[in-house]
Amino acid sequence: MKDKVTDISLAERVSRIKPSATLAIDAKAKKIQAQGGDIINLGVGEPDFDTPDSIKAAAVKAIKDGHTKYTAVSGVPELKKAICNKYMRDNQLEYEAKNIIASNGAKQAIYNLIQVLINPNDEVIIPSPYWVSYPDIVALAEGHTVTIKTTLEKHYKITAEQLSNAINDKTKLLILNSPSNPTGMSYTKEELQALGEVLRENPHVYILSDDIYEHIVWSPNNYCNILNVCPELKERTILINGVSKAYAMTGWRIGYAAGSETIIKAMNKIQSQSTSSPNSIAQYAAIEALNGDQQCIKDMVKKFKARHDFVLQGLEKISGIQYTANHGTFYTFPDCSDLIQSHKAFNNDIELAEFLLSKAGIAIVPGSAFGAPGCIRISYATNMEKLEDALKRMKTLLG
Ligand code: PMP
Ligand code: GLU
């Protein structure tokens, strides 16, 4: 593959993927802001809250204590212990240090896992709408993404029947993300049980459970992990999590995975030949996040819930937008198909996103990036003042 501008010859895998749409929109919004533009950034999914002071203090202490060197590739023993304790405390799941790897964000943990499991032409089932990076990470491993489409009416969740129909001999992995980015929906115990039954009948299918939003929930059912209802899937389920969302620590880059020793060892091998250990100082900050007072999460979730309600009230006033109340996260994923049909200024969700950015200074992510054209993702990880302003601007522009 030749770069058209520089004539430099790049590997074919570069053309197989696209840049992360969420990060690209964030970069665009920040660039306009830096040039003095009046932008309200509802694009990227990143808590606007500051990292709690106790966590920052642990990082300062780590520096003073000299924890500034390479660590074991999979993380320091204290961090793995904190992760095991977290699984016992929050999820009633038992893991040992050998079942844990810490990585540079959950994103690297997901990347490592896909590298470890997926051979060329293996199929990976991803319910859509999906988080933007899953299909591209699969493509880098030369796997095939098989999407299962979900709808707003069905609360963007797959059924056991849909899962069963999507599985064949080539299926290697199912990715579950509950609560979901971008939809904000989470699976109930009963729904997970039904999916688990299908998975039980298909022992060749592994499960990636991306639990990064597990704490940001307010649904009456609360959070449930597939392993809580189907413990027999434990050997072939890999849990992915991290401190980015729950503790407002996106920049610290600590994520982790829990799973069978064989898989974790293989992920460690990949990590040892790519990035080595995650940042030593951030690891100590993550230990404090996981071991310390968890009240900070409750405080943030309360605010996210209030913003969620406020955003939905605002969307209610704009015609042609359909939405459903979330179970958690800090995204809402309205269907704008009717709005798009009735407006001449834009023909699809990508043009709608561009229209909102250029005419109202509002950055959102088009649903196409998540495999759901016609929808948009609004991140409400932004203060109420800005949300109020954004919704006013949207109402004025869209009617
Ligand atoms: N999974 C999902 C569903 C996400 O939204 C994100 C957010 N970036 C990640 C994984 C990765 O998070 P991080 O790398 O910041 O830990
Ligand atoms: N997960 C966040 C989002 O979807 C952060 C950006 C990214 O890693 O893609 O906006």
Coordinates of C-alpha atoms and ligand atoms in Angstrom, one line a residue:
M1 CA 0.0 0.0 0.0
K2 CA 1.4 3.4 -1.1
D3 CA 0.7 6.6 0.8
K4 CA -0.8 8.8 -1.9
V5 CA 0.9 12.0 -0.6
T6 CA 4.4 10.8 0.3
D7 CA 4.8 7.7 -1.9
I8 CA 5.9 5.8 1.2
S9 CA 5.1 2.1 1.1
L10 CA 3.1 1.0 4.1
A11 CA 2.1 -2.5 5.2
E12 CA -1.3 -3.7 4.0
R13 CA -2.7 -3.9 7.5
V14 CA -2.7 -0.1 7.8
S15 CA -5.4 0.1 5.1
R16 CA -7.4 -2.6 6.8
I17 CA -8.4 -0.4 9.6
K18 CA -9.7 3.2 10.2
P19 CA -8.5 5.6 13.0
S20 CA -10.7 5.5 16.1
A21 CA -13.7 7.7 15.3
T22 CA -14.2 8.7 18.9
L23 CA -10.6 9.9 19.3
A24 CA -10.7 11.5 15.9
I25 CA -13.8 13.6 16.8
D26 CA -12.3 14.5 20.1
A27 CA -9.1 15.7 18.4
K28 CA -11.1 17.7 15.9
A29 CA -13.2 19.4 18.6
K30 CA -10.0 20.2 20.6
K31 CA -8.3 21.7 17.6
I32 CA -11.3 24.0 16.9
Q33 CA -11.3 24.9 20.6
A34 CA -7.6 25.7 20.5
Q35 CA -8.2 28.1 17.6
G36 CA -10.8 29.9 19.7
G37 CA -13.9 28.1 18.4
D38 CA -16.9 27.8 20.7
I39 CA -17.3 24.1 20.9
I40 CA -19.2 21.9 23.3
N41 CA -17.6 18.5 23.2
L42 CA -20.1 15.7 23.6
G43 CA -17.9 13.5 21.5
V44 CA -15.4 11.5 23.5
G45 CA -16.3 9.2 26.3
E46 CA -14.2 10.5 29.1
P47 CA -15.4 11.5 32.6
D48 CA -15.0 15.3 33.0
F49 CA -14.3 14.8 36.8
D50 CA -10.8 15.1 38.1
T51 CA -9.1 11.9 39.4
P52 CA -9.8 11.8 43.1
D53 CA -7.1 13.3 45.3
S54 CA -6.3 10.1 47.2
I55 CA -5.4 8.4 43.9
K56 CA -3.2 11.3 42.9
A57 CA -1.5 11.2 46.3
A58 CA -0.7 7.5 45.8
A59 CA 1.0 8.4 42.5
V60 CA 3.1 11.1 44.1
K61 CA 4.1 8.7 46.9
A62 CA 5.0 6.1 44.2
I63 CA 7.4 8.6 42.6
K64 CA 8.9 9.5 46.0
D65 CA 9.3 5.8 46.9
G66 CA 11.2 5.2 43.7
H67 CA 8.6 3.1 41.9
T68 CA 9.9 4.5 38.6
K69 CA 11.4 1.5 37.0
Y70 CA 10.2 -1.3 34.7
T71 CA 7.9 -3.7 36.6
A72 CA 6.9 -7.3 35.8
V73 CA 5.2 -7.2 32.3
S74 CA 1.8 -8.1 33.7
G75 CA 2.0 -5.6 36.6
V76 CA 3.3 -5.4 40.2
P77 CA 2.1 -8.1 42.6
E78 CA 0.2 -5.5 44.8
L79 CA -1.8 -4.4 41.8
K80 CA -2.7 -8.0 40.8
K81 CA -3.7 -8.6 44.4
A82 CA -5.9 -5.4 44.4
I83 CA -7.5 -6.7 41.2
C84 CA -8.2 -10.1 42.7
N85 CA -9.7 -8.4 45.7
K86 CA -11.9 -6.2 43.5
Y87 CA -13.3 -9.3 41.7
M88 CA -14.1 -11.0 45.0
R89 CA -15.6 -7.8 46.6
D90 CA -17.6 -6.5 43.6
N91 CA -18.3 -9.7 41.6
Q92 CA -17.9 -12.6 44.0
L93 CA -15.5 -14.1 41.5
E94 CA -12.3 -15.8 42.6
Y95 CA -9.1 -15.2 40.7
E96 CA -5.4 -15.6 41.6
A97 CA -2.5 -13.4 40.5
K98 CA -1.7 -15.9 37.7
N99 CA -5.1 -15.2 36.2
I100 CA -4.5 -11.4 35.9
I101 CA -2.6 -9.1 33.6
A102 CA -2.5 -5.3 33.9
S103 CA -2.2 -3.4 30.6
N104 CA -2.0 0.1 29.1
G105 CA -5.7 0.6 29.4
A106 CA -8.5 -1.9 28.7
K107 CA -7.9 -1.2 25.1
Q108 CA -4.5 -2.9 25.2
A109 CA -5.9 -5.8 27.2
I110 CA -8.6 -6.3 24.4
Y111 CA -5.9 -6.0 21.7
N112 CA -3.7 -8.5 23.5
L113 CA -6.6 -10.9 23.8
I114 CA -7.6 -10.7 20.2
Q115 CA -4.0 -11.3 19.1
V116 CA -3.8 -14.3 21.4
L117 CA -7.1 -15.9 20.3
I118 CA -7.8 -15.0 16.7
N119 CA -6.3 -16.7 13.6
P120 CA -6.9 -15.4 10.1
N121 CA -10.5 -16.0 9.1
D122 CA -11.7 -16.8 12.6
E123 CA -15.1 -15.2 13.2
V124 CA -15.8 -12.8 16.1
I125 CA -19.4 -12.1 16.9
I126 CA -19.9 -8.5 17.9
P127 CA -23.4 -7.2 18.7
S128 CA -24.0 -3.8 17.0
P129 CA -24.1 -1.0 17.9
Y130 CA -20.6 -1.7 19.2
W131 CA -17.7 0.2 20.6
V132 CA -15.7 1.6 17.6
S133 CA -12.5 -0.3 18.3
Y134 CA -13.6 -3.9 18.4
P135 CA -13.9 -4.6 14.6
D136 CA -10.6 -2.8 13.8
I137 CA -8.7 -4.7 16.5
V138 CA -10.2 -7.9 15.1
A139 CA -9.2 -6.8 11.5
L140 CA -5.6 -6.3 12.7
A141 CA -5.6 -10.0 13.7
E142 CA -7.1 -10.8 10.2
G143 CA -10.2 -12.1 11.9
H144 CA -13.8 -11.5 10.5
T145 CA -16.3 -9.5 12.4
V146 CA -19.8 -10.9 12.3
T147 CA -22.3 -8.4 13.7
I148 CA -25.6 -9.1 15.2
K149 CA -27.9 -6.1 14.7
T150 CA -29.9 -4.9 17.6
T151 CA -32.6 -2.3 17.6
L152 CA -33.8 0.5 19.9
E153 CA -37.1 -1.3 20.4
K154 CA -35.3 -4.3 21.7
H155 CA -33.2 -2.1 23.9
Y156 CA -30.1 -2.8 21.8
K157 CA -29.7 -6.3 23.2
I158 CA -29.2 -9.6 21.3
T159 CA -31.3 -12.6 22.0
A160 CA -30.3 -16.2 22.6
E161 CA -31.9 -17.0 19.2
Q162 CA -29.9 -14.4 17.4
L163 CA -26.7 -15.6 19.1
S164 CA -27.4 -19.2 18.2
N165 CA -28.0 -18.3 14.5
A166 CA -24.8 -16.3 14.3
I167 CA -22.6 -19.2 15.7
N168 CA -20.9 -21.6 13.2
D169 CA -17.8 -23.7 13.1
K170 CA -15.6 -20.7 12.4
T171 CA -16.8 -18.7 15.4
K172 CA -14.1 -18.2 17.9
L173 CA -15.2 -15.4 20.1
L174 CA -18.2 -13.4 21.3
I175 CA -17.7 -9.9 22.6
L176 CA -20.2 -8.7 25.2
N177 CA -20.1 -5.2 26.6
S178 CA -22.6 -4.5 29.3
P179 CA -23.4 -1.7 30.1
S180 CA -22.7 -0.9 26.6
N181 CA -20.8 1.9 24.9
P182 CA -22.5 3.4 22.9
T183 CA -26.1 2.4 23.9
G184 CA -26.0 2.6 27.7
M185 CA -28.0 -0.7 27.9
S186 CA -27.1 -3.6 30.2
Y187 CA -28.2 -7.2 30.2
T188 CA -30.2 -8.6 33.0
K189 CA -29.4 -11.8 34.9
E190 CA -32.1 -13.7 32.9
E191 CA -30.9 -12.4 29.6
L192 CA -27.3 -13.4 30.4
Q193 CA -28.6 -16.8 31.5
A194 CA -30.3 -17.3 28.1
L195 CA -27.1 -16.3 26.2
G196 CA -25.1 -18.6 28.5
E197 CA -27.2 -21.6 27.6
V198 CA -26.3 -21.1 23.9
L199 CA -22.6 -20.7 24.8
R200 CA -22.7 -23.8 26.9
E201 CA -23.8 -25.7 23.8
N202 CA -20.9 -24.3 21.8
P203 CA -17.7 -25.1 23.7
H204 CA -15.6 -23.8 20.8
V205 CA -16.7 -20.2 21.5
Y206 CA -14.7 -17.9 23.8
I207 CA -16.3 -14.9 25.5
L208 CA -14.8 -11.5 26.0
S209 CA -16.8 -9.6 28.6
D210 CA -15.9 -5.9 28.5
D211 CA -17.0 -4.7 31.9
I212 CA -15.4 -1.3 31.8
Y213 CA -18.8 0.5 32.6
E214 CA -19.8 -2.0 35.4
H215 CA -19.9 0.7 38.1
I216 CA -21.7 3.3 36.0
V217 CA -25.1 1.8 36.4
W218 CA -28.5 2.8 37.8
S219 CA -30.8 0.2 36.4
P220 CA -32.9 -1.5 39.0
N221 CA -31.3 -4.8 38.2
N222 CA -27.8 -3.5 38.8
Y223 CA -24.8 -5.0 37.3
C224 CA -24.5 -8.7 36.5
N225 CA -21.6 -10.5 35.0
I226 CA -22.2 -13.5 32.7
L227 CA -19.9 -15.6 35.1
N228 CA -22.3 -14.9 38.0
V229 CA -25.0 -16.8 36.2
C230 CA -22.9 -19.2 34.1
P231 CA -19.9 -20.0 36.2
E232 CA -19.1 -23.0 34.1
L233 CA -18.0 -20.6 31.3
K234 CA -15.1 -19.3 33.4
E235 CA -12.3 -21.2 31.6
R236 CA -13.3 -19.6 28.2
T237 CA -14.4 -16.2 29.4
I238 CA -11.9 -13.3 29.7
L239 CA -13.0 -10.4 31.8
I240 CA -11.8 -7.0 30.7
N241 CA -11.9 -4.0 32.9
G242 CA -9.9 -0.9 33.9
V243 CA -9.8 2.2 36.1
S244 CA -10.4 4.8 33.3
K245 CA -14.2 5.2 33.6
A246 CA -15.0 4.4 37.2
Y247 CA -12.3 6.5 38.8
A248 CA -12.0 9.2 36.1
M249 CA -8.5 8.0 35.2
T250 CA -8.5 7.9 31.4
G251 CA -5.1 9.4 31.0
W252 CA -3.4 7.1 33.5
R253 CA -3.8 4.1 31.1
I254 CA -4.4 1.2 33.4
G255 CA -6.7 -1.6 32.3
Y256 CA -6.7 -5.3 33.2
A257 CA -7.9 -8.8 32.2
A258 CA -8.8 -11.8 34.2
G259 CA -9.0 -15.3 32.7
S260 CA -7.5 -18.7 32.4
E261 CA -3.8 -19.0 33.1
T262 CA -3.0 -20.2 29.6
I263 CA -4.7 -17.2 28.0
I264 CA -3.2 -14.7 30.4
K265 CA 0.3 -16.1 29.9
A266 CA -0.1 -15.7 26.1
M267 CA -1.3 -12.1 26.6
N268 CA 1.7 -11.5 28.7
K269 CA 4.0 -12.8 25.9
I270 CA 2.4 -10.4 23.4
Q271 CA 2.7 -7.5 25.8
S272 CA 6.3 -8.4 26.6
Q273 CA 7.1 -7.9 22.9
S274 CA 5.1 -4.8 22.4
T275 CA 4.9 -2.4 25.3
S276 CA 6.3 -4.2 28.4
S277 CA 4.6 -3.3 31.7
P278 CA 2.1 -0.5 32.0
N279 CA 3.4 2.7 33.6
S280 CA 4.8 1.9 37.1
I281 CA 3.4 5.1 38.8
A282 CA 0.0 4.6 37.3
Q283 CA 0.0 1.1 38.6
Y284 CA 0.4 2.4 42.2
A285 CA -2.4 4.9 41.6
A286 CA -4.6 2.1 40.4
I287 CA -3.9 0.1 43.5
E288 CA -5.3 3.0 45.6
A289 CA -8.3 3.4 43.3
L290 CA -9.2 -0.3 43.7
N291 CA -8.4 -0.6 47.4
G292 CA -9.4 2.8 48.6
D293 CA -12.8 4.3 49.5
Q294 CA -15.3 3.6 46.7
Q295 CA -17.5 6.5 47.5
C296 CA -16.1 8.6 44.7
I297 CA -17.8 6.2 42.2
K298 CA -21.2 6.7 43.8
D299 CA -20.7 10.5 43.7
M300 CA -19.9 10.4 40.0
V301 CA -22.7 8.0 39.1
K302 CA -25.2 10.2 40.9
K303 CA -24.1 13.1 38.7
F304 CA -24.1 11.0 35.5
K305 CA -27.7 9.9 36.2
A306 CA -28.9 13.5 36.7
R307 CA -27.3 14.4 33.4
H308 CA -28.8 11.4 31.7
D309 CA -32.3 12.5 32.8
F310 CA -31.6 16.1 31.8
V311 CA -30.3 15.1 28.3
L312 CA -33.3 12.9 27.7
Q313 CA -35.7 15.7 28.7
G314 CA -33.9 17.9 26.2
L315 CA -34.1 15.4 23.4
E316 CA -37.8 14.9 24.0
K317 CA -38.3 18.5 22.8
I318 CA -36.6 17.9 19.4
S319 CA -38.8 16.3 16.8
G320 CA -37.7 13.2 14.9
I321 CA -35.4 11.8 17.6
Q322 CA -36.2 8.5 19.3
Y323 CA -34.4 7.4 22.4
T324 CA -34.7 5.0 25.3
A325 CA -33.7 5.5 28.9
N326 CA -30.3 4.1 29.8
H327 CA -29.3 1.6 32.4
G328 CA -25.9 3.3 32.8
T329 CA -22.7 4.7 31.2
F330 CA -22.4 8.4 30.2
Y331 CA -23.7 8.0 26.6
T332 CA -27.1 8.2 25.0
F333 CA -27.7 6.8 21.5
P334 CA -30.8 8.3 20.0
D335 CA -32.1 7.2 16.6
C336 CA -32.3 10.2 14.4
S337 CA -33.6 8.5 11.2
D338 CA -36.8 10.5 11.2
L339 CA -35.0 13.8 11.8
I340 CA -32.6 13.0 8.9
Q341 CA -35.5 12.2 6.6
S342 CA -37.3 15.5 7.4
H343 CA -34.3 17.8 7.1
K344 CA -32.7 18.9 3.8
A345 CA -29.4 20.1 5.3
F346 CA -28.1 16.5 6.0
N347 CA -28.7 13.1 4.4
N348 CA -27.2 10.8 7.0
D349 CA -25.8 10.7 10.5
I350 CA -22.3 11.6 9.4
E351 CA -23.6 14.8 7.7
L352 CA -25.8 15.4 10.7
A353 CA -22.7 15.3 13.0
E354 CA -20.9 17.7 10.6
F355 CA -23.9 20.0 10.6
L356 CA -24.1 20.1 14.4
L357 CA -20.4 20.8 14.6
S358 CA -20.3 23.6 11.9
K359 CA -23.6 25.3 12.7
A360 CA -24.0 24.8 16.5
G361 CA -20.5 24.0 17.7
I362 CA -21.5 20.7 19.1
A363 CA -19.3 17.6 18.7
I364 CA -21.0 14.2 18.8
V365 CA -20.1 10.9 17.2
P366 CA -22.2 9.6 14.2
G367 CA -23.8 6.2 14.8
S368 CA -22.1 4.8 11.7
A369 CA -18.9 4.6 13.6
F370 CA -20.6 2.2 15.9
G371 CA -22.2 0.2 13.1
A372 CA -25.6 1.9 13.5
P373 CA -26.2 4.5 10.7
G374 CA -29.1 6.9 11.5
C375 CA -28.1 7.2 15.1
I376 CA -25.8 9.5 17.0
R377 CA -23.9 9.1 20.2
I378 CA -24.1 11.9 22.8
S379 CA -21.6 11.7 25.6
Y380 CA -22.9 13.5 28.7
A381 CA -19.6 13.3 30.6
T382 CA -19.8 17.1 30.6
N383 CA -21.1 19.6 33.2
M384 CA -24.8 20.6 33.3
E385 CA -24.2 24.1 32.1
K386 CA -22.6 22.9 28.9
L387 CA -25.3 20.3 28.5
E388 CA -28.0 22.9 28.9
D389 CA -26.3 25.1 26.3
A390 CA -25.8 22.2 23.9
L391 CA -29.5 21.1 24.1
K392 CA -30.7 24.7 23.5
R393 CA -28.4 25.0 20.5
M394 CA -29.7 21.7 19.1
K395 CA -33.3 22.7 19.6
T396 CA -32.8 26.0 17.9
L397 CA -31.0 24.4 15.0
L398 CA -33.0 21.2 14.5
G399 CA -36.5 22.4 15.7
Ligands
PMP1 N1 -14.0 -0.7 26.2 C1 -15.0 0.2 26.0 C2 -16.4 -0.2 25.8 C3 -14.7 1.6 26.1 O1 -15.7 2.5 25.9 C4 -13.4 2.0 26.3 C5 -13.1 3.5 26.4 N2 -12.0 3.9 25.8 C6 -12.4 1.0 26.5 C7 -12.8 -0.3 26.4 C8 -11.0 1.3 26.7 O2 -10.7 2.0 27.9 P1 -9.3 2.3 28.4 O3 -8.3 1.9 27.3 O4 -9.2 3.8 28.6 O5 -9.1 1.5 29.6
GLU2 N1 -14.0 4.8 25.0 C1 -14.1 6.2 24.8 C2 -15.1 6.5 23.7 O1 -15.7 5.7 23.1 C3 -12.7 6.8 24.6 C4 -12.2 6.9 23.3 C5 -11.6 5.6 22.7 O2 -10.8 5.0 23.4 O3 -12.1 5.3 21.6 O4 -15.3 7.7 23.4

